[in-house]
XYZ file of C-alpha atoms in Angstrom:
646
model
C 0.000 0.000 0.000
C 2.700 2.306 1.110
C 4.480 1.775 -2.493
C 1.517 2.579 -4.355
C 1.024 6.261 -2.325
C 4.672 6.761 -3.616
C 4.146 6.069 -7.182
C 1.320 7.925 -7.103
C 3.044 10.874 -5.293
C 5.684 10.615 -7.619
C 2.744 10.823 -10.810
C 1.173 13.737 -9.309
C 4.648 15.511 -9.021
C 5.396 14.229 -12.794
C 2.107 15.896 -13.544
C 2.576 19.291 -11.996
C 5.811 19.870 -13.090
C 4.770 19.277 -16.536
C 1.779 21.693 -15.887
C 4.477 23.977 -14.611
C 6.873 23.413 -17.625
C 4.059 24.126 -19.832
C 3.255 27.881 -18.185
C 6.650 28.884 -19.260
C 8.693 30.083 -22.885
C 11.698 27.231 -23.380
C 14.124 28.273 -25.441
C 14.223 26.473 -28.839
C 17.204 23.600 -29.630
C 19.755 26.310 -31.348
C 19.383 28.373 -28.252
C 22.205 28.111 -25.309
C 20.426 30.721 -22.272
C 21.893 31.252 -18.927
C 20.673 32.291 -15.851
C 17.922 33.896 -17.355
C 14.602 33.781 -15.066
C 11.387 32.084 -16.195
C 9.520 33.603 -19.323
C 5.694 33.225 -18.489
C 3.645 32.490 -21.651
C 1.031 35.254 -20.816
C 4.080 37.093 -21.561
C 4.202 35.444 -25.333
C 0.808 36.369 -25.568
C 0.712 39.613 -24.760
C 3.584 40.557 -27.282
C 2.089 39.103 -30.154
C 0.199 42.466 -31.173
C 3.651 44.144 -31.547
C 5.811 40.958 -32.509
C 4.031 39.947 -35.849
C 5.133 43.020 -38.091
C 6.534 42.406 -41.060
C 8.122 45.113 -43.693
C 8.917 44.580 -47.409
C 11.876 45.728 -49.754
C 12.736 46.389 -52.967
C 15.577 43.556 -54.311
C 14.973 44.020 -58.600
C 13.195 45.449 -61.106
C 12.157 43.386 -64.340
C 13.957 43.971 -67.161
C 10.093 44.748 -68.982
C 9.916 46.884 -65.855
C 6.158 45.614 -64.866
C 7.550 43.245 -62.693
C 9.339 43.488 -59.456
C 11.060 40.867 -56.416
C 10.680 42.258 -52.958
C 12.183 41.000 -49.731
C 9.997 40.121 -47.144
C 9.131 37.856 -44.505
C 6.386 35.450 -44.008
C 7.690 32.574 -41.893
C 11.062 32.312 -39.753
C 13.239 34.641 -42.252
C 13.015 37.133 -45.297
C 12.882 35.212 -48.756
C 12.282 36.956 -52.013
C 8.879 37.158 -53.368
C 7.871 38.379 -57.011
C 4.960 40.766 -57.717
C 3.266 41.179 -61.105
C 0.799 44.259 -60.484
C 0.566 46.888 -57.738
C -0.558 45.614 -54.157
C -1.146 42.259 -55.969
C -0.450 38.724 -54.497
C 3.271 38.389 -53.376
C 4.762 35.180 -54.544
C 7.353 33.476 -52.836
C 10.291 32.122 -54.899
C 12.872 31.078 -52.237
C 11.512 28.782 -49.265
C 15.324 28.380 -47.093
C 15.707 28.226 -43.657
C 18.307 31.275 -44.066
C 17.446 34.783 -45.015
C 17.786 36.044 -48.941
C 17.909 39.443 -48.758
C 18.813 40.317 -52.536
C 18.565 39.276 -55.892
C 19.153 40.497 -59.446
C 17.437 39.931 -62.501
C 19.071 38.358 -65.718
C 19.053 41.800 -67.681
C 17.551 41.131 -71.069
C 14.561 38.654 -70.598
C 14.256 37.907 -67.028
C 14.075 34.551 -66.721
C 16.398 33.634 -63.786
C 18.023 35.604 -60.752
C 21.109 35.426 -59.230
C 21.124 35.714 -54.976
C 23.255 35.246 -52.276
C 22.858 33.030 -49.218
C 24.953 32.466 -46.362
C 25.134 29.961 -43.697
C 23.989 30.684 -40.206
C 24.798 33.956 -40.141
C 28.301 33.252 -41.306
C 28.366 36.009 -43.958
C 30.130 34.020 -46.291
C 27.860 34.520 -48.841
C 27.430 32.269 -51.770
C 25.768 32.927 -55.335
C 23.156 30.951 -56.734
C 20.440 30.766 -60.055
C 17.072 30.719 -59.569
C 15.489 29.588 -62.603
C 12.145 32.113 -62.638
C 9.878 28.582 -64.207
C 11.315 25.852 -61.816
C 12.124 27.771 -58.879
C 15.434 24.740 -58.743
C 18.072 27.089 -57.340
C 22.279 26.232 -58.606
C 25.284 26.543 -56.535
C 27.561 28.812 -58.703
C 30.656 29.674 -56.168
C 32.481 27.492 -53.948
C 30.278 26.778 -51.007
C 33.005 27.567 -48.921
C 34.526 30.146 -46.272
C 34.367 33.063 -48.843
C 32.365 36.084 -48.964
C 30.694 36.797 -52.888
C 28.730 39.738 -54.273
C 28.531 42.742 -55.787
C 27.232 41.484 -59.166
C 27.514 43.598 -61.638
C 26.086 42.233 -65.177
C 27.048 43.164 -68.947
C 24.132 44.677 -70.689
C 23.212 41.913 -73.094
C 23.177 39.236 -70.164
C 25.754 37.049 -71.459
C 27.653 37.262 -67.544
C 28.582 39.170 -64.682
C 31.460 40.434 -62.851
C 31.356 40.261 -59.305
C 33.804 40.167 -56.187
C 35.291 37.633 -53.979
C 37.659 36.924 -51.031
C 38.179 32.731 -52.088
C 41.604 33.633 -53.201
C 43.047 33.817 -49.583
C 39.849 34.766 -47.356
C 41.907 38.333 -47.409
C 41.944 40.011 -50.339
C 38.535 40.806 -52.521
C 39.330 40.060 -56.333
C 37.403 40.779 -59.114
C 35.734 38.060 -61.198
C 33.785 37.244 -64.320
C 31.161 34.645 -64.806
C 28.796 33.612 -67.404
C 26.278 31.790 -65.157
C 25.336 28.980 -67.642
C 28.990 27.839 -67.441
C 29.634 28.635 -63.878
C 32.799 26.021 -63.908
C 34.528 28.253 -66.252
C 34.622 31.047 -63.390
C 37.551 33.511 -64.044
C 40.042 35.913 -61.692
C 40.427 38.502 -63.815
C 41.560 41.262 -61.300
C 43.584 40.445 -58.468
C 43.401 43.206 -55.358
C 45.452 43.393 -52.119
C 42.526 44.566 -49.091
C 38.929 43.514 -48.384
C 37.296 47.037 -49.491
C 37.268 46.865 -52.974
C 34.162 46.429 -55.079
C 32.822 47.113 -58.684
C 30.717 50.304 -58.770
C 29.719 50.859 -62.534
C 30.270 48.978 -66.443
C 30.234 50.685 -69.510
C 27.605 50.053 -72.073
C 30.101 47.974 -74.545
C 31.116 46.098 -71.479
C 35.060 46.980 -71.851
C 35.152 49.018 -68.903
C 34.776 48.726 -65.392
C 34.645 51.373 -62.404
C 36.542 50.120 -59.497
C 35.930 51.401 -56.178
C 38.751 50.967 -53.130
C 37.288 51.554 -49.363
C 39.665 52.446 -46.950
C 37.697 54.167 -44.193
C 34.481 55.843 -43.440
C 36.914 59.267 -44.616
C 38.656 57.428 -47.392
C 37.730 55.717 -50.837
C 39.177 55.896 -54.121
C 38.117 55.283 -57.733
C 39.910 53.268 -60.323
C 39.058 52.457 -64.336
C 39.726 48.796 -65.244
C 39.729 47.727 -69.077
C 38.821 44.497 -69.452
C 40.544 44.030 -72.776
C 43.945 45.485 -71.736
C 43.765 44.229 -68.844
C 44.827 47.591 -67.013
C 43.687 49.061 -63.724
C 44.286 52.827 -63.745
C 43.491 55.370 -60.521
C 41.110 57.919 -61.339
C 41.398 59.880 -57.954
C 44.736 60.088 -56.195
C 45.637 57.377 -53.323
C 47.798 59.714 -51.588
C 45.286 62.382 -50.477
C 43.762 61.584 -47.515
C 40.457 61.831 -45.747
C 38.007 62.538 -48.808
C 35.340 59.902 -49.585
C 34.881 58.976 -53.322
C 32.272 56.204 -54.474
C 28.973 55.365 -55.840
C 30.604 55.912 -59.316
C 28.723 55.616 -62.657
C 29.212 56.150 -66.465
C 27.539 59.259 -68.204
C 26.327 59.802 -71.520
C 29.510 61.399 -72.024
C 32.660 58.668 -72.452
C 34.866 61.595 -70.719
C 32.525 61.879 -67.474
C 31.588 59.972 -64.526
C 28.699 60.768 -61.933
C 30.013 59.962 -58.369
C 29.412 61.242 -54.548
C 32.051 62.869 -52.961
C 32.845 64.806 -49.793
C 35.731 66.703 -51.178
C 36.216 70.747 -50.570
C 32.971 70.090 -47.971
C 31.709 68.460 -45.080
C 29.169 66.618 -46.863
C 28.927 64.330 -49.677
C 27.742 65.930 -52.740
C 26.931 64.234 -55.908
C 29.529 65.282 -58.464
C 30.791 65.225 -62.257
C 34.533 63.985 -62.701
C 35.970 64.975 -66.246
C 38.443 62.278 -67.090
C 40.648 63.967 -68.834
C 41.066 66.859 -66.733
C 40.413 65.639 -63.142
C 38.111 68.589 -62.765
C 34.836 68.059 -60.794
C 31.898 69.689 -61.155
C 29.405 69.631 -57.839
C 25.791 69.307 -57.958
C 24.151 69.375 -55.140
C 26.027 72.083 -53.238
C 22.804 73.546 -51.889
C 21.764 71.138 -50.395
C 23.476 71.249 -46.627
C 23.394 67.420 -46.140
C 25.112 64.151 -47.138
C 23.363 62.818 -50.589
C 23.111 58.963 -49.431
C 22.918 57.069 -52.794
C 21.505 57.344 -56.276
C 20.381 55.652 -59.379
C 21.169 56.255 -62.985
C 18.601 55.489 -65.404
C 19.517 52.984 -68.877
C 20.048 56.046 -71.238
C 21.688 57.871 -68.612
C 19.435 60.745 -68.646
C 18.241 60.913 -64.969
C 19.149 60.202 -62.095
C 17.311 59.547 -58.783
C 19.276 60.491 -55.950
C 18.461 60.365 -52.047
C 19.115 62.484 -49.378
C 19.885 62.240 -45.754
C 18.516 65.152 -43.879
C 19.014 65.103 -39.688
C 17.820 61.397 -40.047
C 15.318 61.918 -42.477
C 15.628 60.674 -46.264
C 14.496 63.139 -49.023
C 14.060 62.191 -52.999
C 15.565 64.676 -55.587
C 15.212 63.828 -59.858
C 17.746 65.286 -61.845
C 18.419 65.723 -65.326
C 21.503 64.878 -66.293
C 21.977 67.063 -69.684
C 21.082 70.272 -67.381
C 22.553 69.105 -64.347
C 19.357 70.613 -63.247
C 16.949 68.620 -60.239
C 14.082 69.113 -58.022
C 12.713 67.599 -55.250
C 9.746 65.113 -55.267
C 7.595 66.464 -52.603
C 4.528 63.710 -53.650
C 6.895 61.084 -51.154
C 6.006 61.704 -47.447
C 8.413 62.722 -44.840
C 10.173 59.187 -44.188
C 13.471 57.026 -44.790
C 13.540 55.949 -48.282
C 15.870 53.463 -49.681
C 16.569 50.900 -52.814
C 15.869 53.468 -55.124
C 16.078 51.987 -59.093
C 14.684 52.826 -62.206
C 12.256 50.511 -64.995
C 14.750 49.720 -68.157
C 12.652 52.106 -70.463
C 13.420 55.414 -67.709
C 9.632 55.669 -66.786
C 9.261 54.426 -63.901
C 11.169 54.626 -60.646
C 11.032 51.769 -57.880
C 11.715 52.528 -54.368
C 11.070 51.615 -50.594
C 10.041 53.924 -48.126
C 9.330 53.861 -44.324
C 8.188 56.166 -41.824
C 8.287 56.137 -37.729
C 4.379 54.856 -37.569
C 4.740 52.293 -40.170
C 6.886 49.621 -41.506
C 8.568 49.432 -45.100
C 6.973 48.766 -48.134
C 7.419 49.142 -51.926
C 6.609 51.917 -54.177
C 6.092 53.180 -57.491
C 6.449 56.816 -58.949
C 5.513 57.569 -62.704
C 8.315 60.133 -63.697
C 6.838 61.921 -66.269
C 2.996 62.631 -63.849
C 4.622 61.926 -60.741
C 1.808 59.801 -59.161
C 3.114 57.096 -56.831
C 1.606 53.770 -56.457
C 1.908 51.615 -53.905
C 3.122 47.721 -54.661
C 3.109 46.306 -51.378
C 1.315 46.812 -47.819
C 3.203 44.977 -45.220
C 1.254 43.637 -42.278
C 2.218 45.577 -38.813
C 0.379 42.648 -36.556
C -2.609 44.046 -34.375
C -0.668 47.653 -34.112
C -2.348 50.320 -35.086
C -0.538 53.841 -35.992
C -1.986 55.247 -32.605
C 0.396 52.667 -30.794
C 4.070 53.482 -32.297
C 5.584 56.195 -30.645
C 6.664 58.713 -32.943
C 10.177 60.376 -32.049
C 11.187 63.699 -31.729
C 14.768 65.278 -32.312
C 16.681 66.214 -29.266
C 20.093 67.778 -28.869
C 22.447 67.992 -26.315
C 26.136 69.820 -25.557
C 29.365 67.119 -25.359
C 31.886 67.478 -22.535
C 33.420 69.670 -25.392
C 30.378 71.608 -26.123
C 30.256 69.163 -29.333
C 26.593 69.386 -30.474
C 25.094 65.689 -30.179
C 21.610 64.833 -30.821
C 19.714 61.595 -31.023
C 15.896 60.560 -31.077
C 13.620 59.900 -28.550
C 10.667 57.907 -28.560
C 8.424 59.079 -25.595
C 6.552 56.522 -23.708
C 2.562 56.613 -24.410
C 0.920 59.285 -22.863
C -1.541 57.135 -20.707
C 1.246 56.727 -18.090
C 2.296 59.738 -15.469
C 5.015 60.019 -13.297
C 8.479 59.797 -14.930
C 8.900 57.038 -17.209
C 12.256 54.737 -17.379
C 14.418 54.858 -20.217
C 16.551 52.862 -22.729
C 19.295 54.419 -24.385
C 19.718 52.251 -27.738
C 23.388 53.012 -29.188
C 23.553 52.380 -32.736
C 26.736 50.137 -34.186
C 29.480 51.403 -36.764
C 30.731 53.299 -35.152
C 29.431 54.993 -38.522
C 26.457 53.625 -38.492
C 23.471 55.940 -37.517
C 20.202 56.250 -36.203
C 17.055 57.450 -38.065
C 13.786 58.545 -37.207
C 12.600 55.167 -38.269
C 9.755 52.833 -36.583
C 10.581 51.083 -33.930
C 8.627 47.894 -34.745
C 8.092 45.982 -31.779
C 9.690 48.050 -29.672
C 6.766 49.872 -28.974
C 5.848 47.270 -26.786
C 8.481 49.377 -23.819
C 6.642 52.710 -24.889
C 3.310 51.709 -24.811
C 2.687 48.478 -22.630
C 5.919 49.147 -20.147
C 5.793 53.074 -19.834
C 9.231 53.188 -21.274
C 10.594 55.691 -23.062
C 13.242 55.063 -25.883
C 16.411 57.328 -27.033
C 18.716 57.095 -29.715
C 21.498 58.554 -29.625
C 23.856 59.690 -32.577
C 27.136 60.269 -30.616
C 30.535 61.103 -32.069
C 31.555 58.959 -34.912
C 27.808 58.465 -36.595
C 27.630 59.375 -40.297
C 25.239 61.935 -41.615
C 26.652 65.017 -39.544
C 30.002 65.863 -41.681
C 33.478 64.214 -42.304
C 34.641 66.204 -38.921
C 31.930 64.965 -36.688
C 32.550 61.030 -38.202
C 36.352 61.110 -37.316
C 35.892 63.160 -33.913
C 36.046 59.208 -32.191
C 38.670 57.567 -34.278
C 41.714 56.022 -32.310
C 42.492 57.481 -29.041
C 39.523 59.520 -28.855
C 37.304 56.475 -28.814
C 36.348 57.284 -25.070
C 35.177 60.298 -26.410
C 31.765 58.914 -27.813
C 31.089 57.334 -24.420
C 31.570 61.026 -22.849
C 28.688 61.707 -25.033
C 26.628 59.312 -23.327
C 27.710 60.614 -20.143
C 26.294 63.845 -21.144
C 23.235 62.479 -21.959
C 22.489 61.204 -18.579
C 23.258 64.665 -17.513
C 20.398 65.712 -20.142
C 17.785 63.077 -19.126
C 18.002 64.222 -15.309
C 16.907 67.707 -16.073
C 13.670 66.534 -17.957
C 10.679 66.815 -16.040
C 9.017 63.429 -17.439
C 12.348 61.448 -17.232
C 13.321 59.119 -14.328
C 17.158 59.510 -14.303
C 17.062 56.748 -11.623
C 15.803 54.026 -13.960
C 18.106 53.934 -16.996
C 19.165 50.984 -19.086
C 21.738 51.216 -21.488
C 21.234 48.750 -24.775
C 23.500 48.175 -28.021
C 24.574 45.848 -30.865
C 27.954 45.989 -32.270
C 30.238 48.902 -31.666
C 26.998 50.045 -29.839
C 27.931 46.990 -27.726
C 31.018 48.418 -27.055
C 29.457 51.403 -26.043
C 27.193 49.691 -23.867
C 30.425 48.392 -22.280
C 32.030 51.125 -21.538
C 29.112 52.678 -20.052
C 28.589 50.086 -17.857
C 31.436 50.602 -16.252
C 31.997 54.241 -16.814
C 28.738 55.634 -15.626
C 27.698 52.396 -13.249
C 26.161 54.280 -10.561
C 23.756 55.989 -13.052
C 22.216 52.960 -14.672
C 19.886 50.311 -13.890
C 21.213 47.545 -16.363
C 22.616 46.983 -19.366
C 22.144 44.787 -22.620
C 25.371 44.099 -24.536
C 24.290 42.355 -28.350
C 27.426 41.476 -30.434
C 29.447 44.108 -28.732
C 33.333 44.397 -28.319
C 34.567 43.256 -25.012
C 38.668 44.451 -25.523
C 39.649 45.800 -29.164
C 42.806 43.575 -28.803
C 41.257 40.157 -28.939
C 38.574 41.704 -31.178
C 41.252 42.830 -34.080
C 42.979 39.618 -33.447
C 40.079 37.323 -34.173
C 37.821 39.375 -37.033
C 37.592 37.504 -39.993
C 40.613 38.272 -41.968
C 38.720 40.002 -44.497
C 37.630 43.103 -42.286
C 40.801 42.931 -40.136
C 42.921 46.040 -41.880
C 39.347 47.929 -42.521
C 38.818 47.946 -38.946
C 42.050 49.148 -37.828
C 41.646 52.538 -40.105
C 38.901 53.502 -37.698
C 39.774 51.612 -33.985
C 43.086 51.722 -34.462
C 46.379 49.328 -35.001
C 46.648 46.808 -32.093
C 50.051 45.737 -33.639
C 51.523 49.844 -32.796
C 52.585 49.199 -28.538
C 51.396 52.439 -27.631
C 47.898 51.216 -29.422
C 47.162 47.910 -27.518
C 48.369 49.720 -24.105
C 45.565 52.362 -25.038
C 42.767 48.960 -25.749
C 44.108 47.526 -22.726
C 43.324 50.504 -20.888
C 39.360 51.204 -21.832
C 38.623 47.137 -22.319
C 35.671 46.317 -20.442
C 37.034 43.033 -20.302
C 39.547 44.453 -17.743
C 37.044 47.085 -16.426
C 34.892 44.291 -15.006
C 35.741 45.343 -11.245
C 33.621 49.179 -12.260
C 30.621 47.301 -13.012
C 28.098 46.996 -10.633
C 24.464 46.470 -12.376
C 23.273 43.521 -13.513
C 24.228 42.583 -17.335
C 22.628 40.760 -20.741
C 24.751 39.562 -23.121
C 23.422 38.613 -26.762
C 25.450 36.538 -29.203
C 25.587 34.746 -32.447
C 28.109 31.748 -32.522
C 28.953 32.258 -36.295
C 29.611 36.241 -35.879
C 32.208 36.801 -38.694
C 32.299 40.610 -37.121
C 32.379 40.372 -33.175
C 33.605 36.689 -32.848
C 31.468 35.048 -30.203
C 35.173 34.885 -27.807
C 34.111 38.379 -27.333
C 30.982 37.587 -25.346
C 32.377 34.696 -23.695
C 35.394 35.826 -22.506
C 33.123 39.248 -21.029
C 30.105 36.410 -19.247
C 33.152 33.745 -17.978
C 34.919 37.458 -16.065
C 31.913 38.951 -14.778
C 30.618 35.294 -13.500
C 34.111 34.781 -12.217
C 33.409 37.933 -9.974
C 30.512 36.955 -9.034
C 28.324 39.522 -11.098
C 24.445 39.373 -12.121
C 25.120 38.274 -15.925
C 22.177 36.928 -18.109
C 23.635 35.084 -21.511
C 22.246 34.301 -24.357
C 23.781 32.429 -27.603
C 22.240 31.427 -30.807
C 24.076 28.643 -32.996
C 22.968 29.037 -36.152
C 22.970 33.141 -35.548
C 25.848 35.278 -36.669
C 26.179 39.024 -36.185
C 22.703 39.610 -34.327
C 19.362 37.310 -34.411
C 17.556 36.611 -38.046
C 15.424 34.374 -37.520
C 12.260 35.265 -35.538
C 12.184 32.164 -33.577
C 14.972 33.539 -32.186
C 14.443 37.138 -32.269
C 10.899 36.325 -30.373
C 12.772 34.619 -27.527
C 15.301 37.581 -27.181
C 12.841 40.408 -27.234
C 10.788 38.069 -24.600
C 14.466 37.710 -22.442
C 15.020 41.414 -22.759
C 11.303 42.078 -21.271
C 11.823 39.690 -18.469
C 15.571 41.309 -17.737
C 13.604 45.076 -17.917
C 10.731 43.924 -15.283
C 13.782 42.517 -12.726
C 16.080 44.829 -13.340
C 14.501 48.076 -14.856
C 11.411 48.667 -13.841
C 11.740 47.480 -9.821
């Protein structure tokens, strides 16, 4: 009798503790999480109005210019979809467990794309052919540890140049490929660096525009002939600091169209003369760095896109005149993969705006009416739910002018509101006045308000402003945060007591530092993908990005150097921090190896600090995949209500 009450006992426990099991989030096979509390389902649930947004993007134009392939997402990760009329069904052509998130068209009929796919967030992205009727995709490059792109194709389709790193893992050569005969794959430039890339071919296909990037201050333009066999330098590699890219051919054989930030703090788009080396500027009234731009077939127009305080403008102009105006019909948003129909009519783009996602557009150049080709799903939010952000500014410990966004929390809550101070990566990266997608979960179901700060170092604010953290200034930027604490305790709605501090990449970094520098005025802090001591980070970058890197951090291998990364590592700052941590990594990071987050949990456990970890391992570089992305926005919530909101 006295056995059967224990297996009984010991069925009822079996029983509960599945019950129990099955109230909480478990985190799925690819998932390694430590010491992270219990993730209530009713928490699941109650995200799902702001977690099933989706946003589309522009990946090709047809070559009959009626059709298009978008980017989107409609199960784990993006695929590419093609769409035949506007707003009209969106067929997916790629079904992977990895994200495609580009593709071109075959230029003369059409009938097959060429993408590239990586592995796990490796970045060692591979080509393939889709053929458009069988949707069978082809391997074309090795499969291997090398990074391909940048295909550029010949105008009568017969192949494509395109770059690649499978010569040493290094160096990024140039080659050619006609993509029916993908075995007879040819080197036909070879290139010392990892920055170099093919901007531009000329119509007969005998010319190529070469573009070398150094730094966020310094790229250069070369001319290759593919009969010769030559590679000559259009701009001069000995001057220093002046950005020159985005190069095209004109209508005139003697010309080039490129953006440049020479003779100015911004980059204008610009006229070269060959023969002369003299440029002519274009867009000199306009106080801001033009972004990007598209040329159409004939070379008659050009679309070009502007970035304005973190806001993207459109602009048409006419190539014979040199004459352009802006296209007002586009509401105030970010805009981006801007490219013209084959016959010049028609101009393709994406936009996006702070209360909705990104979708697809249409604009007929000669009525300017704009037509909309996609409308991506935002889940159960409405507009009235996504906080919109507001530009804010701020004096450096230098008097430096820094701004950022903020995203107030939703006016139904009083008092003042916690924040999270979101530091964008880079360091040239920068933040717009963007949506924050399901983010607005923290300003509208938390109370928490949101700001993004562009410090020192963020593009869009002049060549002076993007250098003012290179080297031994780095410790500079995280001043800037400093003085943004300052700022949030003198505003009335702001609870300078409740602060977390939140960033992926250098913004890691940043989140890092601050941790340590400015512990007694946080909360917590979340650390994605960030850099943990530049030392071990420069050693153990993929080869490939290794030299690039050192332009803007600095040269580990120079003594004084390494002394300098020994001294602001967080890694050996540990003893400074005293709130609890998050740490967020991808065990295939090609860019922030995942050593950096281990090495930062393993020294902070060691001490016997509050560290939450995270790792996904078939992630790279920060989560794609929303199985995975779900479970860190629902760790991040869970960390907030211990940590933050208390």
């Amino acid at each position: 009798m006295k056995k059967q009450y224990i297996i009984l006992a010991l069925s009822l426990a079996g029983i509960l503790s599945a019950q129990d099991k099955n109230e909480w989030v478990s985190p799925n096979e690819n998932l390694i999480a430590e010491n992270i509390l219990p993730i209530p389902k009713s928490l699941n649930q109650a995200i799902k109005k702001y977690s099933e947004n989706r946003n589309a993007g522009l990946a090709d134009v047809h070559p009959n210019g009626k059709e298009i392939i978008a980017v989107t997402r409609f199960a784990s990760t993006n695929q590419l979809h093609k769409i035949a009329v506007p707003l009209g069904a969106r067929k997916q052509i790629t079904f992977f467990d990895e994200p495609v998130n580009g593709a071109s068209y075959e230029p003369v009929k059409g009938e097959y794309l060429i993408y590239t796919k990586d592995t796990g967030g490796n970045e060692f992205g591979q080509l393939f052919k889709l053929d458009l009727k069988t949707l069978q995709s082809q391997l074309l490059t090795d499969g291997g540890r090398s990074q391909n792109g940048g295909v550029i194709w010949k105008k009568d389709g017969s192949g494509f140049y395109f770059s690649s790193t499978k010569r040493n893992g290094g160096d990024r050569d140039i080659y050619y490929m006609d993509p029916l005969k993908p075995e007879n794959t040819q080197m036909i430039l070879e290139l010392k660096g990892g920055g170099w890339g093919i901007n531009s071919i000329s119509d007969d296909g005998k010319k190529l525009l070469i573009g070398e990037y150094v730094s966020a201050n310094d790229s250069y333009l070369y001319m290759y002939d593919t009969v010769t066999k030559k590679l000559e330098p259009i701009t001069d590699r000995k001057e220093k600091g002046i950005v020159q890219g985005n190069a095209s051919f004109s209508k005139n054989p003697d010309e080039i169209f490129y953006i440049t930030d020479r003779n100015n703090e911004f980059s204008r788009l610009a006229v070269l003369n060959l023969k002369n080396k003299k440029t002519e500027y274009l867009t000199t009234s306009i106080p801001w760095n033009v972004e990007n731009y598209d040329i159409s077939e004939d070379r008659s127009t050009i679309a070009f896109v502007t970035n304005e305080s973190g806001i993207n403008k459109l602009y048409i102009l006419h190539a014979d005149s040199k004459k352009y105006e802006p296209v007002s019909q586009v509401p105030v948003g970010l805009i981006g993969g801007v490219k013209f129909s084959n016959d010049g009519r028609s101009l393709y783009f994406a936009r996006s705006a702070a209360d909705s996602g990104s979708d697809v557009y249409k604009m007929d150049l000669v009525s300017k009416d704009i037509e909309r080709w996609t409308e991506s799903e935002q889940g159960e939010m409405q507009p009235s739910d996504m906080s919109v952000p507001k530009l804010i500014e701020w004096k450096g410990f230098d008097q430096m002018k820094i701004s950022g966004f903020y995203y107030p929390a939703a006016p139904k809550f009083t008092g003042k509101r916690p924040v999270i101070i979101n530091i964008h990566g880079g360091p040239e990266g920068q933040s717009m006045a963007s949506s924050i997608g399901s983010s607005n979960y923290f300003t509208n179901e938390m109370g928490v308000a949101m700001i993004y700060p562009n410090v020192r170092g963020s593009s869009g604010f002049g060549k002076t402003f993007i250098a003012a953290d290179n080297w031994d200034l780095r410790m500079n930027s995280v001043k800037d945060i400093g003085s943004l604490l300052d700022w949030i305790a003198k505003q009335p709605e702001l609870d300078k007591d409740r602060i977390m501090i939140m960033g992926g990449s250098y913004g890691g970094f940043m989140t890092l530092a601050t941790a340590y520098e400015y512990a007694n005025k946080i909360r917590c802090s979340v650390d994605i993908v960030g850099i943990s001591d530049f030392n071990t980070f420069l050693k153990n970058t993929e080869e490939y990005r290794r030299d690039l890197r050192r332009v803007e951090y600095g040269d580990e291998r120079i003594p004084k150097m390494a002394t300098f990364f020994t001294k602001i590592a967080p890694l050996n700052n540990i003893d400074k921090i005293k709130k609890p941590m998050f740490i967020i990594q991808g065990t295939n990071d090609p860019r922030v190896p995942v050593t950096e987050a281990v090495q930062m949990r393993d020294k902070l456990k060691a001490q016997g600090k509050t560290v939450w970890y995270l790792e996904a391992k078939n992630e790279g570089h920060g989560f794609r995949k929303k199985e995975n992305v779900d479970f860190q926005r629902l760790a991040v919530i869970r960390f907030m209500q211990e940590y933050l909101l208390k």
